[in-house]
Amino acid sequence: MSVDPGFWQGRRVLVTGHTGFKGAWLTLWLQAMGATVVGLSDGVPTSPSLFAAAQVPSGVTDLRVDVRDADAVDRAFAEHGPEIVVHMAAQSLVRRSYRDPRATYATNVMGTVNVLEAARSTSSVAAIVNVTSDKSYENRELGRAFTEDDPMGGHDPYSSSKGAAELVAAAYLRSYDLPLASARAGNVIGGGDFSEDRLLADVARHAMGGPPVPIRNPTAVRPWQHVLNPLSGYLELAQRLAAGEDVRGAWNFGPDPGDVQTVAWLVERLSELWPDELRWEIDPGPHPHEAGHLALDSTKARTELGWRPGWDLAQAMEAIVEWYAAFLADRHVRSVTIGQIERFSTLTAR
Ligand SMILES: NC(=O)c1ccc[n+]([C@@H]2O[C@H](COP(=O)([O-])OP(=O)(O)OC[C@H]3O[C@@H](n4cnc5c(N)ncnc54)[C@H](O)[C@@H]3O)[C@@H](O)[C@H]2O)c1
């Protein structure tokens, strides 16, 4: 693991989806390393948001662009001439994808085509990291971790749109020889997630006076990890691509096997750590299909990149509790967030 702050100092980085949960964390990390960040998103997806609470817009070029609008994406690239592109903009929610498959495919598949097209015609671009998901794999519930060679698929519109985005990236790589890597990360948790239907966001809503945390799939197994873990992998990939190393293609970034746990396990541990009583109840549904078992084999990232999860799940949960305590007290959210990034990055810095 070696994120090199010197590499990022003054680097022009275009982040799509910078207003979202992962995008806001990445943007703050890049700011902290002195990068010149151009963020491209269609809006701020939640209220509250990490983006607002940690004052992410101060210090970035904050563009409102829909990735479905190819001309607008082209213009943003032409105007800002990025060296590094991290593509994270997506309709990222499984349950919403059942309700609105058309917008999900348009954003996640054609949005990826539009970003790759713009990158292809921008001569300054030296590295592109395309962010997809552990859900992009065809999940036959075999109970084993996916490796990068497993076939793409997806049961629901979100998962299959991410599988399709991977196929798009693979075709662009073969056809146009771009400096392009695709990253598949598991269930990402951290302070500042307020998305609908996400477990940590439901916990936050409960802590803000909302109903007990609804537990939809208590036995579902997920590769939980702190958001900064996969982000360190994305930064590492970008550094190496820009240095001309052949790290093109697909990469898994998942936690150690001990951190692949059920939803019920995570909620129980979290309620032990949470300062106030955390009430939760099983939501009997009916629920749309979600994968029962998801795990990623990250041997390739470990052996070829030297990547490791910087924080294990216990450290992730401590950081999460610290973050929401600051948020709920309306105190120092930006400095707590940056403080966590600094703590984490001392582990991952070169
Ligand atoms: N959070 C997770 O657990 C997780 C797990 C695996 C993969 N991912 C992937 O990581 C990426 C970021 O996830 P997140 O959790 O931060 O999602 P998020 O929903 O919090 O943020 C999504 C971002 O994409 C932007 N966006 C959505 N539609 C857009 C459009 N049409 N045009 C421009 N911007 C648009 C939103 O404004 C926001 O900035 C996504 O690609 C997601 O699929 C997330």
mmCIF file of C-alpha atoms and ligand atoms in Angstrom:
data_model
loop_
_atom_site.group_PDB
_atom_site.id
_atom_site.type_symbol
_atom_site.label_atom_id
_atom_site.label_comp_id
_atom_site.label_asym_id
_atom_site.label_seq_id
_atom_site.Cartn_x
_atom_site.Cartn_y
_atom_site.Cartn_z
ATOM 1 C CA MET A 1 0.000 0.000 0.000
ATOM 2 C CA SER A 2 1.571 3.246 -0.966
ATOM 3 C CA VAL A 3 -0.404 6.371 -1.668
ATOM 4 C CA ASP A 4 2.209 8.971 -2.582
ATOM 5 C CA PRO A 5 1.097 12.486 -1.530
ATOM 6 C CA GLY A 6 3.919 13.948 -3.627
ATOM 7 C CA PHE A 7 2.389 12.447 -6.753
ATOM 8 C CA TRP A 8 -0.949 14.164 -6.076
ATOM 9 C CA GLN A 9 0.411 17.608 -5.204
ATOM 10 C CA GLY A 10 -0.806 19.980 -7.967
ATOM 11 C CA ARG A 11 -2.222 17.084 -10.038
ATOM 12 C CA ARG A 12 -5.391 17.875 -12.061
ATOM 13 C CA VAL A 13 -7.935 15.242 -11.081
ATOM 14 C CA LEU A 14 -11.476 14.921 -12.380
ATOM 15 C CA VAL A 15 -13.768 13.017 -10.013
ATOM 16 C CA THR A 16 -17.240 12.103 -11.237
ATOM 17 C CA GLY A 17 -19.732 11.554 -8.428
ATOM 18 C CA HIS A 18 -17.821 13.877 -6.072
ATOM 19 C CA THR A 19 -20.986 14.887 -4.227
ATOM 20 C CA GLY A 20 -21.764 11.282 -3.231
ATOM 21 C CA PHE A 21 -20.567 9.305 -0.246
ATOM 22 C CA LYS A 22 -17.374 7.856 -1.726
ATOM 23 C CA GLY A 23 -16.768 10.844 -3.969
ATOM 24 C CA ALA A 24 -16.821 13.312 -1.082
ATOM 25 C CA TRP A 25 -14.297 11.229 0.887
ATOM 26 C CA LEU A 26 -12.042 10.951 -2.159
ATOM 27 C CA THR A 27 -12.306 14.656 -2.928
ATOM 28 C CA LEU A 28 -11.315 15.567 0.628
ATOM 29 C CA TRP A 29 -8.362 13.170 0.513
ATOM 30 C CA LEU A 30 -7.207 14.635 -2.805
ATOM 31 C CA GLN A 31 -7.592 18.182 -1.436
ATOM 32 C CA ALA A 32 -5.562 17.219 1.620
ATOM 33 C CA MET A 33 -2.742 16.071 -0.699
ATOM 34 C CA GLY A 34 -2.825 19.321 -2.685
ATOM 35 C CA ALA A 35 -4.482 18.044 -5.870
ATOM 36 C CA THR A 36 -6.493 20.371 -8.103
ATOM 37 C CA VAL A 37 -9.881 18.673 -8.097
ATOM 38 C CA VAL A 38 -12.654 19.142 -10.631
ATOM 39 C CA GLY A 39 -15.828 17.443 -9.410
ATOM 40 C CA LEU A 40 -18.543 16.473 -11.847
ATOM 41 C CA SER A 41 -21.971 15.405 -10.570
ATOM 42 C CA ASP A 42 -25.593 16.046 -11.415
ATOM 43 C CA GLY A 43 -26.465 17.277 -7.914
ATOM 44 C CA VAL A 44 -26.041 16.359 -4.260
ATOM 45 C CA PRO A 45 -27.814 13.007 -3.854
ATOM 46 C CA THR A 46 -28.796 13.244 -0.177
ATOM 47 C CA SER A 47 -29.653 15.728 2.532
ATOM 48 C CA PRO A 48 -27.837 15.776 4.869
ATOM 49 C CA SER A 49 -24.647 14.813 3.051
ATOM 50 C CA LEU A 50 -20.956 14.405 3.730
ATOM 51 C CA PHE A 51 -20.442 16.813 0.838
ATOM 52 C CA ALA A 52 -22.194 19.646 2.709
ATOM 53 C CA ALA A 53 -21.321 18.661 6.291
ATOM 54 C CA ALA A 54 -17.563 18.511 5.566
ATOM 55 C CA GLN A 55 -17.665 21.600 3.300
ATOM 56 C CA VAL A 56 -16.269 19.703 0.342
ATOM 57 C CA PRO A 57 -17.139 22.397 -2.244
ATOM 58 C CA SER A 58 -14.639 24.833 -0.731
ATOM 59 C CA GLY A 59 -11.452 24.202 -2.636
ATOM 60 C CA VAL A 60 -12.784 22.287 -5.666
ATOM 61 C CA THR A 61 -14.227 23.202 -9.028
ATOM 62 C CA ASP A 62 -17.766 22.000 -8.444
ATOM 63 C CA LEU A 63 -19.488 21.193 -11.771
ATOM 64 C CA ARG A 64 -23.127 20.212 -12.202
ATOM 65 C CA VAL A 65 -23.116 17.888 -15.199
ATOM 66 C CA ASP A 66 -25.266 14.861 -15.981
ATOM 67 C CA VAL A 67 -23.067 12.010 -17.261
ATOM 68 C CA ARG A 68 -25.912 11.030 -19.592
ATOM 69 C CA ASP A 69 -25.272 14.285 -21.475
ATOM 70 C CA ALA A 70 -22.323 13.386 -23.715
ATOM 71 C CA ASP A 71 -21.759 16.933 -24.989
ATOM 72 C CA ALA A 72 -21.668 18.372 -21.475
ATOM 73 C CA VAL A 73 -19.193 15.684 -20.363
ATOM 74 C CA ASP A 74 -17.011 16.422 -23.419
ATOM 75 C CA ARG A 75 -17.059 20.134 -22.633
ATOM 76 C CA ALA A 76 -16.021 19.556 -19.005
ATOM 77 C CA PHE A 77 -13.041 17.458 -20.102
ATOM 78 C CA ALA A 78 -12.045 19.926 -22.832
ATOM 79 C CA GLU A 79 -12.247 22.876 -20.457
ATOM 80 C CA HIS A 80 -10.392 21.342 -17.503
ATOM 81 C CA GLY A 81 -7.872 19.006 -19.177
ATOM 82 C CA PRO A 82 -7.611 16.447 -16.349
ATOM 83 C CA GLU A 83 -4.564 14.222 -15.941
ATOM 84 C CA ILE A 84 -6.356 11.679 -13.768
ATOM 85 C CA VAL A 85 -10.008 10.616 -13.992
ATOM 86 C CA VAL A 86 -11.831 8.684 -11.282
ATOM 87 C CA HIS A 87 -15.289 7.749 -12.516
ATOM 88 C CA MET A 88 -17.686 7.111 -9.646
ATOM 89 C CA ALA A 89 -20.912 8.829 -10.752
ATOM 90 C CA ALA A 90 -23.688 6.268 -10.703
ATOM 91 C CA GLN A 91 -27.208 5.459 -9.698
ATOM 92 C CA SER A 92 -25.782 3.399 -6.846
ATOM 93 C CA LEU A 93 -28.817 1.865 -5.121
ATOM 94 C CA VAL A 94 -30.156 -1.644 -5.771
ATOM 95 C CA ARG A 95 -33.695 -1.014 -4.598
ATOM 96 C CA ARG A 96 -34.009 2.230 -6.564
ATOM 97 C CA SER A 97 -32.775 0.360 -9.635
ATOM 98 C CA TYR A 98 -35.828 -1.909 -9.445
ATOM 99 C CA ARG A 99 -38.032 1.189 -9.440
ATOM 100 C CA ASP A 100 -36.144 3.022 -12.174
ATOM 101 C CA PRO A 101 -34.152 0.629 -14.344
ATOM 102 C CA ARG A 102 -34.054 2.971 -17.345
ATOM 103 C CA ALA A 103 -32.305 5.790 -15.481
ATOM 104 C CA THR A 104 -30.022 3.258 -13.778
ATOM 105 C CA TYR A 105 -28.814 1.801 -17.085
ATOM 106 C CA ALA A 106 -28.616 5.203 -18.752
ATOM 107 C CA THR A 107 -26.445 6.596 -15.957
ATOM 108 C CA ASN A 108 -24.320 3.574 -15.189
ATOM 109 C CA VAL A 109 -23.766 2.203 -18.682
ATOM 110 C CA MET A 110 -24.071 5.120 -21.130
ATOM 111 C CA GLY A 111 -22.665 7.466 -18.489
ATOM 112 C CA THR A 112 -19.552 5.283 -18.436
ATOM 113 C CA VAL A 113 -19.398 5.304 -22.245
ATOM 114 C CA ASN A 114 -19.650 9.102 -22.218
ATOM 115 C CA VAL A 115 -16.883 9.488 -19.636
ATOM 116 C CA LEU A 116 -14.593 7.058 -21.475
ATOM 117 C CA GLU A 117 -15.294 8.783 -24.796
ATOM 118 C CA ALA A 118 -14.410 12.160 -23.302
ATOM 119 C CA ALA A 119 -11.280 10.720 -21.700
ATOM 120 C CA ARG A 120 -10.274 9.099 -24.992
ATOM 121 C CA SER A 121 -10.256 12.440 -26.773
ATOM 122 C CA THR A 122 -8.481 14.380 -24.005
ATOM 123 C CA SER A 123 -4.734 14.167 -24.539
ATOM 124 C CA SER A 124 -3.832 15.179 -20.982
ATOM 125 C CA VAL A 125 -5.485 12.072 -19.466
ATOM 126 C CA ALA A 126 -2.807 9.694 -18.148
ATOM 127 C CA ALA A 127 -4.962 7.461 -15.932
ATOM 128 C CA ILE A 128 -8.624 6.475 -15.662
ATOM 129 C CA VAL A 129 -10.046 4.504 -12.754
ATOM 130 C CA ASN A 130 -13.525 3.177 -13.419
ATOM 131 C CA VAL A 131 -15.372 2.329 -10.209
ATOM 132 C CA THR A 132 -17.863 -0.521 -10.381
ATOM 133 C CA SER A 133 -18.865 -3.027 -7.695
ATOM 134 C CA ASP A 134 -18.626 -6.505 -6.219
ATOM 135 C CA LYS A 135 -22.200 -6.809 -7.491
ATOM 136 C CA SER A 136 -21.000 -6.727 -11.111
ATOM 137 C CA TYR A 137 -20.169 -10.449 -10.914
ATOM 138 C CA GLU A 138 -22.661 -13.110 -11.973
ATOM 139 C CA ASN A 139 -23.598 -14.416 -8.531
ATOM 140 C CA ARG A 140 -24.485 -18.102 -8.510
ATOM 141 C CA GLU A 141 -24.378 -18.127 -4.692
ATOM 142 C CA LEU A 142 -21.500 -20.606 -4.707
ATOM 143 C CA GLY A 143 -20.326 -19.335 -1.324
ATOM 144 C CA ARG A 144 -16.836 -18.458 -2.538
ATOM 145 C CA ALA A 145 -15.112 -15.154 -3.126
ATOM 146 C CA PHE A 146 -15.054 -13.757 -6.667
ATOM 147 C CA THR A 147 -11.770 -13.401 -8.535
ATOM 148 C CA GLU A 148 -11.273 -10.915 -11.364
ATOM 149 C CA ASP A 149 -11.712 -13.624 -14.029
ATOM 150 C CA ASP A 150 -15.204 -14.607 -12.902
ATOM 151 C CA PRO A 151 -17.924 -13.672 -15.393
ATOM 152 C CA MET A 152 -19.848 -10.436 -15.162
ATOM 153 C CA GLY A 153 -23.615 -10.592 -14.662
ATOM 154 C CA GLY A 154 -26.069 -9.280 -12.120
ATOM 155 C CA HIS A 155 -29.557 -10.276 -11.008
ATOM 156 C CA ASP A 156 -31.073 -6.821 -10.631
ATOM 157 C CA PRO A 157 -30.817 -3.685 -12.799
ATOM 158 C CA TYR A 158 -28.153 -2.036 -10.584
ATOM 159 C CA SER A 159 -25.908 -5.099 -10.482
ATOM 160 C CA SER A 160 -26.238 -5.841 -14.176
ATOM 161 C CA SER A 161 -25.655 -2.171 -15.061
ATOM 162 C CA LYS A 162 -22.369 -2.388 -13.157
ATOM 163 C CA GLY A 163 -21.530 -5.673 -14.938
ATOM 164 C CA ALA A 164 -22.309 -3.916 -18.220
ATOM 165 C CA ALA A 165 -20.118 -0.949 -17.245
ATOM 166 C CA GLU A 166 -17.297 -3.450 -16.715
ATOM 167 C CA LEU A 167 -17.875 -4.908 -20.198
ATOM 168 C CA VAL A 168 -17.801 -1.381 -21.637
ATOM 169 C CA ALA A 169 -14.492 -0.674 -19.873
ATOM 170 C CA ALA A 170 -13.007 -3.981 -21.056
ATOM 171 C CA ALA A 171 -13.974 -3.216 -24.673
ATOM 172 C CA TYR A 172 -12.518 0.309 -24.455
ATOM 173 C CA LEU A 173 -9.313 -1.108 -23.051
ATOM 174 C CA ARG A 174 -8.957 -3.649 -25.852
ATOM 175 C CA SER A 175 -10.102 -1.301 -28.626
ATOM 176 C CA TYR A 176 -8.366 1.941 -27.706
ATOM 177 C CA ASP A 177 -5.484 0.945 -25.443
ATOM 178 C CA LEU A 178 -6.451 3.484 -22.773
ATOM 179 C CA PRO A 179 -4.625 3.805 -19.422
ATOM 180 C CA LEU A 180 -7.718 2.336 -17.802
ATOM 181 C CA ALA A 181 -8.295 0.189 -14.740
ATOM 182 C CA SER A 182 -11.604 -0.944 -13.296
ATOM 183 C CA ALA A 183 -12.070 -1.351 -9.555
ATOM 184 C CA ARG A 184 -14.595 -3.626 -7.883
ATOM 185 C CA ALA A 185 -15.043 -2.935 -4.191
ATOM 186 C CA GLY A 186 -17.380 -4.418 -1.657
ATOM 187 C CA ASN A 187 -19.877 -2.946 0.728
ATOM 188 C CA VAL A 188 -18.340 0.298 1.749
ATOM 189 C CA ILE A 189 -19.094 1.900 5.084
ATOM 190 C CA GLY A 190 -17.954 5.075 6.799
ATOM 191 C CA GLY A 191 -19.149 8.317 8.290
ATOM 192 C CA GLY A 192 -21.340 10.489 6.129
ATOM 193 C CA ASP A 193 -23.433 7.954 4.229
ATOM 194 C CA PHE A 194 -27.043 9.171 4.133
ATOM 195 C CA SER A 195 -28.299 7.213 1.104
ATOM 196 C CA GLU A 196 -31.711 5.611 1.210
ATOM 197 C CA ASP A 197 -31.801 1.890 2.045
ATOM 198 C CA ARG A 198 -28.181 1.711 3.222
ATOM 199 C CA LEU A 199 -27.569 0.202 6.628
ATOM 200 C CA LEU A 200 -25.267 2.873 8.054
ATOM 201 C CA ALA A 201 -27.527 5.597 6.738
ATOM 202 C CA ASP A 202 -30.503 3.931 8.444
ATOM 203 C CA VAL A 203 -28.473 3.902 11.675
ATOM 204 C CA ALA A 204 -27.745 7.627 11.256
ATOM 205 C CA ARG A 205 -31.419 8.397 10.626
ATOM 206 C CA HIS A 206 -32.364 6.449 13.754
ATOM 207 C CA ALA A 207 -29.753 8.387 15.756
ATOM 208 C CA MET A 208 -31.282 11.624 14.438
ATOM 209 C CA GLY A 209 -34.631 10.651 15.980
ATOM 210 C CA GLY A 210 -35.897 8.354 13.232
ATOM 211 C CA PRO A 211 -37.522 4.943 13.563
ATOM 212 C CA PRO A 212 -35.637 1.817 14.702
ATOM 213 C CA VAL A 213 -33.077 0.632 12.156
ATOM 214 C CA PRO A 214 -34.891 -1.607 9.654
ATOM 215 C CA ILE A 215 -32.947 -4.807 9.037
ATOM 216 C CA ARG A 216 -33.969 -6.194 5.694
ATOM 217 C CA ASN A 217 -31.628 -9.138 5.071
ATOM 218 C CA PRO A 218 -30.069 -10.100 8.433
ATOM 219 C CA THR A 219 -28.384 -13.239 7.101
ATOM 220 C CA ALA A 220 -26.953 -11.616 3.951
ATOM 221 C CA VAL A 221 -23.140 -11.868 3.960
ATOM 222 C CA ARG A 222 -21.226 -8.805 2.753
ATOM 223 C CA PRO A 223 -17.560 -7.795 2.376
ATOM 224 C CA TRP A 224 -17.760 -4.772 4.703
ATOM 225 C CA GLN A 225 -14.912 -2.308 4.654
ATOM 226 C CA HIS A 226 -14.186 1.299 5.481
ATOM 227 C CA VAL A 227 -14.532 3.630 2.509
ATOM 228 C CA LEU A 228 -10.881 4.712 2.775
ATOM 229 C CA ASN A 229 -9.693 1.139 2.060
ATOM 230 C CA PRO A 230 -10.886 0.921 -1.559
ATOM 231 C CA LEU A 231 -10.115 4.619 -2.122
ATOM 232 C CA SER A 232 -6.470 3.881 -1.311
ATOM 233 C CA GLY A 233 -6.612 1.172 -3.991
ATOM 234 C CA TYR A 234 -8.059 3.596 -6.559
ATOM 235 C CA LEU A 235 -5.315 6.150 -5.807
ATOM 236 C CA GLU A 236 -2.648 3.475 -6.092
ATOM 237 C CA LEU A 237 -4.001 2.318 -9.457
ATOM 238 C CA ALA A 238 -4.060 5.890 -10.778
ATOM 239 C CA GLN A 239 -0.476 6.528 -9.650
ATOM 240 C CA ARG A 240 0.783 3.413 -11.356
ATOM 241 C CA LEU A 241 -1.172 3.973 -14.581
ATOM 242 C CA ALA A 242 0.175 7.516 -14.796
ATOM 243 C CA ALA A 243 3.687 6.161 -14.288
ATOM 244 C CA GLY A 244 3.167 3.903 -17.317
ATOM 245 C CA GLU A 245 2.912 0.652 -15.346
ATOM 246 C CA ASP A 246 0.653 -1.975 -16.861
ATOM 247 C CA VAL A 247 -1.987 -2.220 -14.170
ATOM 248 C CA ARG A 248 -4.772 -1.892 -16.712
ATOM 249 C CA GLY A 249 -7.868 -4.088 -16.376
ATOM 250 C CA ALA A 250 -9.879 -5.311 -13.402
ATOM 251 C CA TRP A 251 -9.037 -5.258 -9.691
ATOM 252 C CA ASN A 252 -10.887 -6.417 -6.607
ATOM 253 C CA PHE A 253 -10.500 -4.450 -3.382
ATOM 254 C CA GLY A 254 -12.115 -6.328 -0.526
ATOM 255 C CA PRO A 255 -11.587 -6.857 3.183
ATOM 256 C CA ASP A 256 -9.834 -9.727 4.899
ATOM 257 C CA PRO A 257 -12.023 -12.851 5.126
ATOM 258 C CA GLY A 258 -12.718 -12.226 8.847
ATOM 259 C CA ASP A 259 -14.491 -8.990 7.915
ATOM 260 C CA VAL A 260 -16.903 -10.722 5.532
ATOM 261 C CA GLN A 261 -19.873 -10.851 7.886
ATOM 262 C CA THR A 262 -23.646 -10.906 7.980
ATOM 263 C CA VAL A 263 -25.790 -7.809 8.260
ATOM 264 C CA ALA A 264 -26.980 -8.953 11.737
ATOM 265 C CA TRP A 265 -23.368 -9.341 12.945
ATOM 266 C CA LEU A 266 -22.495 -5.804 11.860
ATOM 267 C CA VAL A 267 -25.560 -4.283 13.511
ATOM 268 C CA GLU A 268 -24.881 -6.104 16.794
ATOM 269 C CA ARG A 269 -21.245 -4.914 16.911
ATOM 270 C CA LEU A 270 -22.269 -1.405 16.011
ATOM 271 C CA SER A 271 -24.904 -1.281 18.732
ATOM 272 C CA GLU A 272 -22.250 -2.323 21.288
ATOM 273 C CA LEU A 273 -20.122 0.663 20.251
ATOM 274 C CA TRP A 274 -22.865 3.245 19.694
ATOM 275 C CA PRO A 275 -22.982 5.725 22.609
ATOM 276 C CA ASP A 276 -26.793 5.658 22.831
ATOM 277 C CA GLU A 277 -29.159 2.735 22.603
ATOM 278 C CA LEU A 278 -29.449 1.581 19.009
ATOM 279 C CA ARG A 279 -32.849 0.050 18.393
ATOM 280 C CA TRP A 280 -33.358 -2.115 15.355
ATOM 281 C CA GLU A 281 -36.020 -4.439 14.062
ATOM 282 C CA ILE A 282 -36.322 -7.007 11.322
ATOM 283 C CA ASP A 283 -38.252 -5.605 8.369
ATOM 284 C CA PRO A 284 -40.229 -8.632 7.142
ATOM 285 C CA GLY A 285 -40.599 -7.251 3.623
ATOM 286 C CA PRO A 286 -41.454 -8.308 1.003
ATOM 287 C CA HIS A 287 -38.067 -7.278 -0.382
ATOM 288 C CA PRO A 288 -36.754 -7.465 -3.931
ATOM 289 C CA HIS A 289 -34.051 -10.068 -4.478
ATOM 290 C CA GLU A 290 -30.599 -9.212 -3.150
ATOM 291 C CA ALA A 291 -27.555 -11.456 -3.256
ATOM 292 C CA GLY A 292 -27.210 -13.766 -0.256
ATOM 293 C CA HIS A 293 -23.433 -14.085 -0.222
ATOM 294 C CA LEU A 294 -20.934 -11.588 -1.601
ATOM 295 C CA ALA A 295 -17.195 -11.793 -1.068
ATOM 296 C CA LEU A 296 -14.181 -10.628 -3.037
ATOM 297 C CA ASP A 297 -10.826 -12.325 -3.465
ATOM 298 C CA SER A 298 -8.275 -9.482 -3.446
ATOM 299 C CA THR A 299 -5.182 -11.661 -3.895
ATOM 300 C CA LYS A 300 -4.292 -9.869 -7.131
ATOM 301 C CA ALA A 301 -4.299 -6.410 -5.492
ATOM 302 C CA ARG A 302 -2.330 -7.755 -2.536
ATOM 303 C CA THR A 303 0.352 -9.504 -4.537
ATOM 304 C CA GLU A 304 0.693 -7.171 -7.519
ATOM 305 C CA LEU A 305 0.012 -3.782 -5.890
ATOM 306 C CA GLY A 306 0.950 -4.585 -2.311
ATOM 307 C CA TRP A 307 -2.508 -3.265 -1.363
ATOM 308 C CA ARG A 308 -3.940 -4.080 2.079
ATOM 309 C CA PRO A 309 -7.092 -2.823 3.807
ATOM 310 C CA GLY A 310 -5.677 -0.009 5.961
ATOM 311 C CA TRP A 311 -8.408 -0.393 8.578
ATOM 312 C CA ASP A 312 -10.115 -3.619 9.584
ATOM 313 C CA LEU A 313 -13.797 -3.706 10.432
ATOM 314 C CA ALA A 314 -13.257 -2.994 14.136
ATOM 315 C CA GLN A 315 -11.229 0.134 13.288
ATOM 316 C CA ALA A 316 -13.825 1.085 10.666
ATOM 317 C CA MET A 317 -16.629 0.918 13.220
ATOM 318 C CA GLU A 318 -14.690 3.052 15.713
ATOM 319 C CA ALA A 319 -14.133 5.673 13.023
ATOM 320 C CA ILE A 320 -17.815 5.553 12.065
ATOM 321 C CA VAL A 321 -19.002 6.076 15.626
ATOM 322 C CA GLU A 322 -16.538 8.966 16.015
ATOM 323 C CA TRP A 323 -17.786 10.540 12.770
ATOM 324 C CA TYR A 324 -21.482 10.373 13.582
ATOM 325 C CA ALA A 325 -20.862 11.672 17.117
ATOM 326 C CA ALA A 326 -19.254 14.781 15.579
ATOM 327 C CA PHE A 327 -22.036 15.092 13.026
ATOM 328 C CA LEU A 328 -24.850 14.714 15.576
ATOM 329 C CA ALA A 329 -23.205 17.292 17.850
ATOM 330 C CA ASP A 330 -22.781 19.529 14.780
ATOM 331 C CA ARG A 331 -19.121 19.957 15.660
ATOM 332 C CA HIS A 332 -15.952 19.980 13.546
ATOM 333 C CA VAL A 333 -17.246 17.568 10.903
ATOM 334 C CA ARG A 334 -14.725 18.698 8.318
ATOM 335 C CA SER A 335 -11.777 18.463 10.699
ATOM 336 C CA VAL A 336 -12.910 15.074 12.044
ATOM 337 C CA THR A 337 -13.230 13.765 8.473
ATOM 338 C CA ILE A 338 -9.837 15.132 7.446
ATOM 339 C CA GLY A 339 -8.375 13.863 10.734
ATOM 340 C CA GLN A 340 -9.558 10.346 9.875
ATOM 341 C CA ILE A 341 -8.071 10.652 6.388
ATOM 342 C CA GLU A 342 -4.745 11.781 7.887
ATOM 343 C CA ARG A 343 -4.743 8.933 10.414
ATOM 344 C CA PHE A 344 -5.528 6.435 7.702
ATOM 345 C CA SER A 345 -3.057 7.863 5.232
ATOM 346 C CA THR A 346 -0.121 7.632 7.618
ATOM 347 C CA LEU A 347 -0.675 3.875 7.220
ATOM 348 C CA THR A 348 -0.828 4.032 3.442
ATOM 349 C CA ALA A 349 1.678 6.785 2.615
ATOM 350 C CA ARG A 350 4.903 6.035 0.824
HETATM 351 N N1 LIG B 1 -21.255 2.625 -1.351
HETATM 352 C C1 LIG B 1 -21.016 1.354 -1.624
HETATM 353 O O1 LIG B 1 -21.164 0.481 -0.766
HETATM 354 C C2 LIG B 1 -20.546 0.941 -2.991
HETATM 355 C C3 LIG B 1 -20.178 -0.394 -3.177
HETATM 356 C C4 LIG B 1 -19.712 -0.787 -4.436
HETATM 357 C C5 LIG B 1 -19.631 0.125 -5.455
HETATM 358 N N2 LIG B 1 -20.020 1.425 -5.260
HETATM 359 C C6 LIG B 1 -19.880 2.342 -6.402
HETATM 360 O O2 LIG B 1 -19.056 3.442 -6.003
HETATM 361 C C7 LIG B 1 -19.494 4.626 -6.664
HETATM 362 C C8 LIG B 1 -19.827 5.690 -5.638
HETATM 363 O O3 LIG B 1 -20.804 5.171 -4.751
HETATM 364 P P1 LIG B 1 -21.444 6.059 -3.593
HETATM 365 O O4 LIG B 1 -21.789 5.135 -2.509
HETATM 366 O O5 LIG B 1 -20.578 7.211 -3.322
HETATM 367 O O6 LIG B 1 -22.784 6.543 -4.324
HETATM 368 P P2 LIG B 1 -23.684 7.835 -4.046
HETATM 369 O O7 LIG B 1 -25.060 7.473 -4.487
HETATM 370 O O8 LIG B 1 -23.471 8.347 -2.674
HETATM 371 O O9 LIG B 1 -23.114 8.922 -5.057
HETATM 372 C C9 LIG B 1 -23.349 8.829 -6.441
HETATM 373 C C10 LIG B 1 -22.724 10.033 -7.123
HETATM 374 O O10 LIG B 1 -23.013 9.951 -8.520
HETATM 375 C C11 LIG B 1 -23.650 11.157 -8.919
HETATM 376 N N3 LIG B 1 -24.589 10.869 -9.999
HETATM 377 C C12 LIG B 1 -25.664 10.039 -9.986
HETATM 378 N N4 LIG B 1 -26.280 10.091 -11.173
HETATM 379 C C13 LIG B 1 -25.582 10.965 -11.943
HETATM 380 C C14 LIG B 1 -25.716 11.452 -13.269
HETATM 381 N N5 LIG B 1 -26.713 11.037 -14.085
HETATM 382 N N6 LIG B 1 -24.824 12.363 -13.728
HETATM 383 C C15 LIG B 1 -23.809 12.818 -12.935
HETATM 384 N N7 LIG B 1 -23.633 12.383 -11.674
HETATM 385 C C16 LIG B 1 -24.509 11.476 -11.204
HETATM 386 C C17 LIG B 1 -24.350 11.670 -7.668
HETATM 387 O O11 LIG B 1 -24.627 13.066 -7.794
HETATM 388 C C18 LIG B 1 -23.282 11.374 -6.641
HETATM 389 O O12 LIG B 1 -22.267 12.344 -6.715
HETATM 390 C C19 LIG B 1 -20.679 4.230 -7.531
HETATM 391 O O13 LIG B 1 -20.209 3.955 -8.818
HETATM 392 C C20 LIG B 1 -21.179 2.959 -6.860
HETATM 393 O O14 LIG B 1 -21.876 2.154 -7.762
HETATM 394 C C21 LIG B 1 -20.464 1.848 -4.038
#
